[in-house]
XYZ file of C-alpha atoms in Angstrom:
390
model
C 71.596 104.279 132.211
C 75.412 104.837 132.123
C 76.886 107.194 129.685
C 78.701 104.210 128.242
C 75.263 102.369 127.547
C 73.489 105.872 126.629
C 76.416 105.919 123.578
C 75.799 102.433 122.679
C 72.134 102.543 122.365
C 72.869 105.859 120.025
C 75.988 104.057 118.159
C 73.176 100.984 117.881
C 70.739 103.021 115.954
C 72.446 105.706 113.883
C 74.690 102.384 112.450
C 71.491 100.270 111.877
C 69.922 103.603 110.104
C 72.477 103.707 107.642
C 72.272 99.897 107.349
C 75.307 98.926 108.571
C 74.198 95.442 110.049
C 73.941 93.844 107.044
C 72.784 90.494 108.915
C 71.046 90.008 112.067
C 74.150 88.778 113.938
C 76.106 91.471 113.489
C 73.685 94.141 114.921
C 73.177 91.723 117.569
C 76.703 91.360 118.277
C 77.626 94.659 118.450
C 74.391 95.320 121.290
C 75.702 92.554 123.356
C 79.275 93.346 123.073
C 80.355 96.888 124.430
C 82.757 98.534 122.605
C 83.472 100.365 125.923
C 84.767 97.458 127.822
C 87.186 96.511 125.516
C 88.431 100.451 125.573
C 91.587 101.443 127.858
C 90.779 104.151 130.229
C 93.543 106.626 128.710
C 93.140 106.856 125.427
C 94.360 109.159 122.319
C 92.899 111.988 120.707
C 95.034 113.676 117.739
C 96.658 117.410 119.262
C 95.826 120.131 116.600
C 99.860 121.048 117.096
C 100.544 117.401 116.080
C 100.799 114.365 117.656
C 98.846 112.977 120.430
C 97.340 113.819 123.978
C 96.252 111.156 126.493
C 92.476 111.560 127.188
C 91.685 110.319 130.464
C 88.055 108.762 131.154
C 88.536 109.477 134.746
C 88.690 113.543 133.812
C 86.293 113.359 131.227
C 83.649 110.322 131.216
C 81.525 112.202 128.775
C 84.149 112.825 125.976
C 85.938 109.511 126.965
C 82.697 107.480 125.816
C 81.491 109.857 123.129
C 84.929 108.517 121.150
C 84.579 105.133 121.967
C 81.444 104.934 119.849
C 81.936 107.545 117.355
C 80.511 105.407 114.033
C 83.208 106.648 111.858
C 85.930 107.042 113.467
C 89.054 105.287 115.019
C 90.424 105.466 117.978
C 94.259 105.342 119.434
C 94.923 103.354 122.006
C 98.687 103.090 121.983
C 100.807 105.701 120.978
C 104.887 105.336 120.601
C 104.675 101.329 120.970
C 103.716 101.676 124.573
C 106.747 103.800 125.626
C 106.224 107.600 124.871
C 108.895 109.685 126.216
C 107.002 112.409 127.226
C 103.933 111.161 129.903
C 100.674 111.714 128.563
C 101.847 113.294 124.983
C 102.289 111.060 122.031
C 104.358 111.457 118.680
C 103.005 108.301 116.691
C 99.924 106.046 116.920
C 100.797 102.887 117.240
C 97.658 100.748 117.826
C 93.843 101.898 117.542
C 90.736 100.689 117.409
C 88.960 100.805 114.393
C 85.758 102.823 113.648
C 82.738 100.988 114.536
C 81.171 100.942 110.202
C 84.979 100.688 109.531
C 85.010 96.704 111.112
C 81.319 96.337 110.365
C 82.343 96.849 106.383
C 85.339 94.007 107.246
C 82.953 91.352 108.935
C 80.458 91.795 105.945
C 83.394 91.522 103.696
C 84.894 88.125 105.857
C 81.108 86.305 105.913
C 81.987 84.535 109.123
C 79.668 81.253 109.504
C 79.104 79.099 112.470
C 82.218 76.826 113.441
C 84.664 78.636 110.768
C 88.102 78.167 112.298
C 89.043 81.964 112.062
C 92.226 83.903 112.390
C 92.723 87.513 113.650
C 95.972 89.020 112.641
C 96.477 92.223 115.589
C 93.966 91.412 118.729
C 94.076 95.427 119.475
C 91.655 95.592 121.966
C 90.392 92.301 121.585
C 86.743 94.012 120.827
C 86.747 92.567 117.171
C 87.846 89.401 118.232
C 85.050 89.321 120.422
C 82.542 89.799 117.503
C 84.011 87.336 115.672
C 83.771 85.087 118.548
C 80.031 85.700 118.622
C 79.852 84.640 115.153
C 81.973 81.718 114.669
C 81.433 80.335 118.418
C 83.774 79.331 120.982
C 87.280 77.672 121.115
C 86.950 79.149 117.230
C 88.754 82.534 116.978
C 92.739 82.811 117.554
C 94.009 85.945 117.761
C 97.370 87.225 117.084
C 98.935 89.927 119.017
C 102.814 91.618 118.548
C 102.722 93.515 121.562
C 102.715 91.586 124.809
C 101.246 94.124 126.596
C 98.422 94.698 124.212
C 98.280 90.903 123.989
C 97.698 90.921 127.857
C 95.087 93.527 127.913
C 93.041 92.091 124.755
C 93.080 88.429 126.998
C 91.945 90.112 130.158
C 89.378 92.105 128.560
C 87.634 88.843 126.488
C 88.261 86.938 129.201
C 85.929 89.070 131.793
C 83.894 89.406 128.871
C 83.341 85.551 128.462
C 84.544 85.088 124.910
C 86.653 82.024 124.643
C 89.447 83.212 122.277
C 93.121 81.992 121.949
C 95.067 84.947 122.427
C 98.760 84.702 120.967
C 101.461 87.413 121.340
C 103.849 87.094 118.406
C 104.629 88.362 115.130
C 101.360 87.887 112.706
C 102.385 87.733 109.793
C 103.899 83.907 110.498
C 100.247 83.425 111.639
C 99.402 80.287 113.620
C 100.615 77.082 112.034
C 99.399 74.814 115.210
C 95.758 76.017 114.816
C 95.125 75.616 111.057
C 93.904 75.194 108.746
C 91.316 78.160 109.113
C 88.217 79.092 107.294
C 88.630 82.789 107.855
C 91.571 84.823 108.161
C 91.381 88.904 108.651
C 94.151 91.657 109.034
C 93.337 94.366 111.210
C 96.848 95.986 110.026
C 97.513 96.856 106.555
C 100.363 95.144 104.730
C 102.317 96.041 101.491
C 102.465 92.241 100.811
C 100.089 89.173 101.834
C 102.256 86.722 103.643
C 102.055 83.755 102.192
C 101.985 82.094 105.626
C 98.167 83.002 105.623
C 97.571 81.556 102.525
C 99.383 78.001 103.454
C 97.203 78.279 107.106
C 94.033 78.904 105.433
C 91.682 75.556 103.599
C 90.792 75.631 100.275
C 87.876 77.949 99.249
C 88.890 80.118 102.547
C 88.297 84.081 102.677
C 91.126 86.896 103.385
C 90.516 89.865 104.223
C 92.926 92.153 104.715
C 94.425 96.308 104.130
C 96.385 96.587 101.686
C 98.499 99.859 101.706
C 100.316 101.503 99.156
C 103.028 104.790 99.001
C 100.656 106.623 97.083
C 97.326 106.089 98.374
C 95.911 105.237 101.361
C 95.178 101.469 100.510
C 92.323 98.883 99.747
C 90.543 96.190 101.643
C 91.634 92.870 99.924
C 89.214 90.337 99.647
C 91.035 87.026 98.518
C 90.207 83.475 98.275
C 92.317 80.554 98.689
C 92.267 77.787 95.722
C 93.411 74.125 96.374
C 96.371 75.199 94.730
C 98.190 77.269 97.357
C 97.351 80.512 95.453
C 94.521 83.273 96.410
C 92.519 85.551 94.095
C 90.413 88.086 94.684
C 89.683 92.393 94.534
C 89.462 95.157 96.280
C 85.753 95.979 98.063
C 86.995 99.807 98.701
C 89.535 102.028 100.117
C 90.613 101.503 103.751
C 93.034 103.467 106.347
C 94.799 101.317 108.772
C 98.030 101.662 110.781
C 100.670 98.863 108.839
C 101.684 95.362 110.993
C 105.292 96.585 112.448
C 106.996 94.788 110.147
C 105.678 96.434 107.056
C 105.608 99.862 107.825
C 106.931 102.524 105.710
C 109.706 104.623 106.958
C 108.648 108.377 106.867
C 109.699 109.913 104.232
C 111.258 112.918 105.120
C 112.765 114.975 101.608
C 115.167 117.316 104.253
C 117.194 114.246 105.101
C 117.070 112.423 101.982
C 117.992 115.332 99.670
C 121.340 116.843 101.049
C 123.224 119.849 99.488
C 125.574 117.607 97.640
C 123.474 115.138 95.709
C 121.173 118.565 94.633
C 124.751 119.864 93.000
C 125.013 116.697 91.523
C 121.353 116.218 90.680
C 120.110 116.263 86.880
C 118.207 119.134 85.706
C 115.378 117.691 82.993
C 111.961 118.234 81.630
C 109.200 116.081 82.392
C 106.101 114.754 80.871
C 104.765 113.999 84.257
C 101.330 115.583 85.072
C 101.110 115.831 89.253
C 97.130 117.348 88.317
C 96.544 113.954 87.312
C 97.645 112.441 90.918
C 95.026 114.044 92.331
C 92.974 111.381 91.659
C 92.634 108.785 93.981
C 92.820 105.793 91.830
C 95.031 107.217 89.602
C 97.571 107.188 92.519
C 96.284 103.751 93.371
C 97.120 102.362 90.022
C 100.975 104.680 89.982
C 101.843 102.405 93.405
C 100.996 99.447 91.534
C 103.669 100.402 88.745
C 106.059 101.497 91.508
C 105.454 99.603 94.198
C 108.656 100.733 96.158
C 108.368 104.332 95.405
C 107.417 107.367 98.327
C 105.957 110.878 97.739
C 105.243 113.657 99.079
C 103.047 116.736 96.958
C 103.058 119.813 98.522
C 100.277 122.216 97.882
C 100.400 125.173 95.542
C 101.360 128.215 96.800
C 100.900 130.177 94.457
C 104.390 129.534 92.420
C 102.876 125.865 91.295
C 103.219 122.811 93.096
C 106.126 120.489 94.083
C 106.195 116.324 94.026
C 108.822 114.517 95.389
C 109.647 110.707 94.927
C 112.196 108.733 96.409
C 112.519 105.196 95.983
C 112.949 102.881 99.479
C 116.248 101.892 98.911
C 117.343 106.038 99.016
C 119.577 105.330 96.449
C 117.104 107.673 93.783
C 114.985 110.537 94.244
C 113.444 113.897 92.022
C 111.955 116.682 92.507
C 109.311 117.471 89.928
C 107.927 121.302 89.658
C 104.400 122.181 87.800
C 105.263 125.459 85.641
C 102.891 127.071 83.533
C 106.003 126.161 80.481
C 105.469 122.224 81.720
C 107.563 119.843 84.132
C 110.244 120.611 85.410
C 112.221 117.730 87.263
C 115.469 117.583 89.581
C 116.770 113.594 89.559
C 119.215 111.846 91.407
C 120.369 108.182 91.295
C 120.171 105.189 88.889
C 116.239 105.427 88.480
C 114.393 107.974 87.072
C 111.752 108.251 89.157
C 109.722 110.596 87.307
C 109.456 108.648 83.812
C 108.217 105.612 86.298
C 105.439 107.643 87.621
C 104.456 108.588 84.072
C 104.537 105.714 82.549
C 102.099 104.293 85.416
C 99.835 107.291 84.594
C 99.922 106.551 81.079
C 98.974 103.206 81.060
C 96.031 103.133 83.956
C 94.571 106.187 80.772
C 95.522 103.087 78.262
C 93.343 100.691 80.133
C 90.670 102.933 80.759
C 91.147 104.640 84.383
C 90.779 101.904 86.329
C 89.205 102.053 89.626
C 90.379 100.613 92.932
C 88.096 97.375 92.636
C 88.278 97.014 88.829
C 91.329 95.419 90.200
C 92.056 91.142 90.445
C 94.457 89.918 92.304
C 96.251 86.747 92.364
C 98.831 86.560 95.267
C 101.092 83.245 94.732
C 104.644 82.179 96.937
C 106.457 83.683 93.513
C 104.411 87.746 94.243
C 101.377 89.043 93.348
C 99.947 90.451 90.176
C 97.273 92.280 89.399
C 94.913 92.904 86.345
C 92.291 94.651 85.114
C 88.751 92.943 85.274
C 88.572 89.640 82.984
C 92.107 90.671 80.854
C 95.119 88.376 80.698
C 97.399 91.066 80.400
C 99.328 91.832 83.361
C 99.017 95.300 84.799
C 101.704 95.015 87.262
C 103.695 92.628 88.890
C 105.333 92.752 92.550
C 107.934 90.016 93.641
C 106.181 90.642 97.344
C 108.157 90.000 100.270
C 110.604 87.288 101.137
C 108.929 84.100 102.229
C 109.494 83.878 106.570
């Protein structure tokens, strides 16, 4: 037995154990379908100085394999869109494959069935494609892929593997008018807005699943389903970490550049009512990105003088800088927006509606935005315009 098949047999059982394979197929699927042969032989481990190092399997088979089929954790398979300047040293990942319980949790959520028309928004690999191709059959599963050279390696790979999948290089958030409609549509990148092109491609009483990411937390896996109307409702099944499509990422947000010398002189000094304790909690920081959709931070820790949060809105037009004293907040702002009073208003209403959790959240995404409210209520929690229509 290889190394490669002496990982899968262990990935097999420790992910049945914890009863990942929900239904037969999918435990089935992921025996008959090695992970390792849809894995580049370089691949990208995070360096503990930052970045990325290539790994090579060549150099070390052992270590190469043992990530492949780690159960709970990704791995990088482009760094720096495919063109790092430095050979063999990467500054940002840029495509990955996803932890093996991570798309085992997104299949359950999708509930593939025999001859669903399904569309994959980023082919990565082309491994998860491959599953779903298992599932739904062949000539069933297109595949959308930005990067033509990830596009290329996904086809090769399913095509040695036998899976007959329509690989497509372009940009997926248009998805793939000439194949649709389609029963099943999943997002292995997160986006800040559902494009409503999925929701037009997809037939009435079809599932979405997709990442949803957010400034202040790390995101949710969106379950949605599409009505006869040309809307989709749905909720969040949990939180979920995955790289944004390139059109929707966030620029980094770096407080050096943003905050020069001159807008501090001409900042306004202010108390705050603002309690950064209670953005420690994850859904509490959920519910804040909800409020302010458009707004970055950044909260240092404490050391030992109390702790710093910073906010700046997208368009860089508004920022503060809010300090936790022992004598309260104390807050820095800049620009037509107070930033500050946004993020405690948010707080204040997800304690008004009872602390909310991620998935006490519904979701109705229409071609006017998306809102979202809490449980069974008719009262609007927040409301985003989303996106321009493309």
């Amino acid at each position: 037995m290889s190394i490669e098949d002496d990982r899968l047999a262990g990935a097999v059982e420790a992910l049945d154990a914890l009863g990942e394979f929900e239904h037969p197929w999918m435990g089935a699927a992921f025996a008959g379908i090695p992970r390792h042969r849809f894995v580049p032989d370089a691949v990208w481990m995070p360096d503990p100085g930052g970045g990325y190092r290539a790994l090579e399997r060549s150099a070390e088979p052992a270590r190469w394999a043992e990530a492949v089929y780690a159960p709970h954790a990704p791995l990088v398979v482009q760094v720096d869109d495919g063109r790092p300047a430095v050979p063999g040293v990467g500054r940002e990942a840029s495509s990955s494959i996803s932890a093996p319980s991570a798309v085992l949790f997104m299949l359950r959520a999708l509930d593939v069935q025999p001859g669903d028309r399904v569309l994959e928004i980023g082919a990565g690999t082309g491994w998860n494609a491959a599953l779903l191709c298992e599932r739904a059959g062949p000539d069933r599963v297109c595949t959308i892929e930005i990067d033509p050279a990830l596009a290329a390696r996904a086809r090769e790979a399913l095509e040695t593997a036998g899976c007959r999948v329509d690989v497509v290089c372009r940009d997926g958030e248009l998805g793939h008018r000439e194949h649709a409609p389609f029963e099943r549509v999943i997002a292995t990148a997160a986006v800040g807005h559902v494009p409503h092109a999925w929701i037009e491609q997809s037939a009435p009483g079809g599932v979405i699943v997709a990442p949803r990411i957010v400034p202040f937390h790390q995101g949710g896996l969106l379950r949605l389903v599409v009505a006869d109307d040309g809307t989709a409702s749905g909720s969040f099944d949990g939180g979920v970490m995955f790289m944004p499509t390139r059109g929707q990422r966030f620029t980094r947000f770096d407080p050096a550049t943003l905050i020069t010398d001159n807008a501090w002189e001409h900042s306004v000094e202010d108390t705050t009512a603002l309690d950064i304790a209670a953005l420690d909690d994850v859904h509490a920081r959920f519910a804040t990105s909800l409020r302010v959709p458009d707004v970055h931070h950044l909260l240092e820790p404490d050391r030992g003088q109390g702790r710093t949060l910073w906010l700046a809105d997208a368009a860089g037009t508004s920022w503060a800088v809010v300090r936790d004293t022992t004598d309260g907040g104390e807050v820095n702002r800049f620009g037509p927006r107070d930033l500050a009073q946004e993020a405690h208003d948010a707080l204040v209403l997800w304690e008004k509606t009872q602390r909310p959790r991620l998935w006490d959240f519904r979701t109705t995404v229409t071609p006017h935005g998306t809102t979202y409210r809490v449980g069974d209520t008719d009262q609007p929690f927040a409301q985003d315009p989303g996106a321009p229509r493309r």
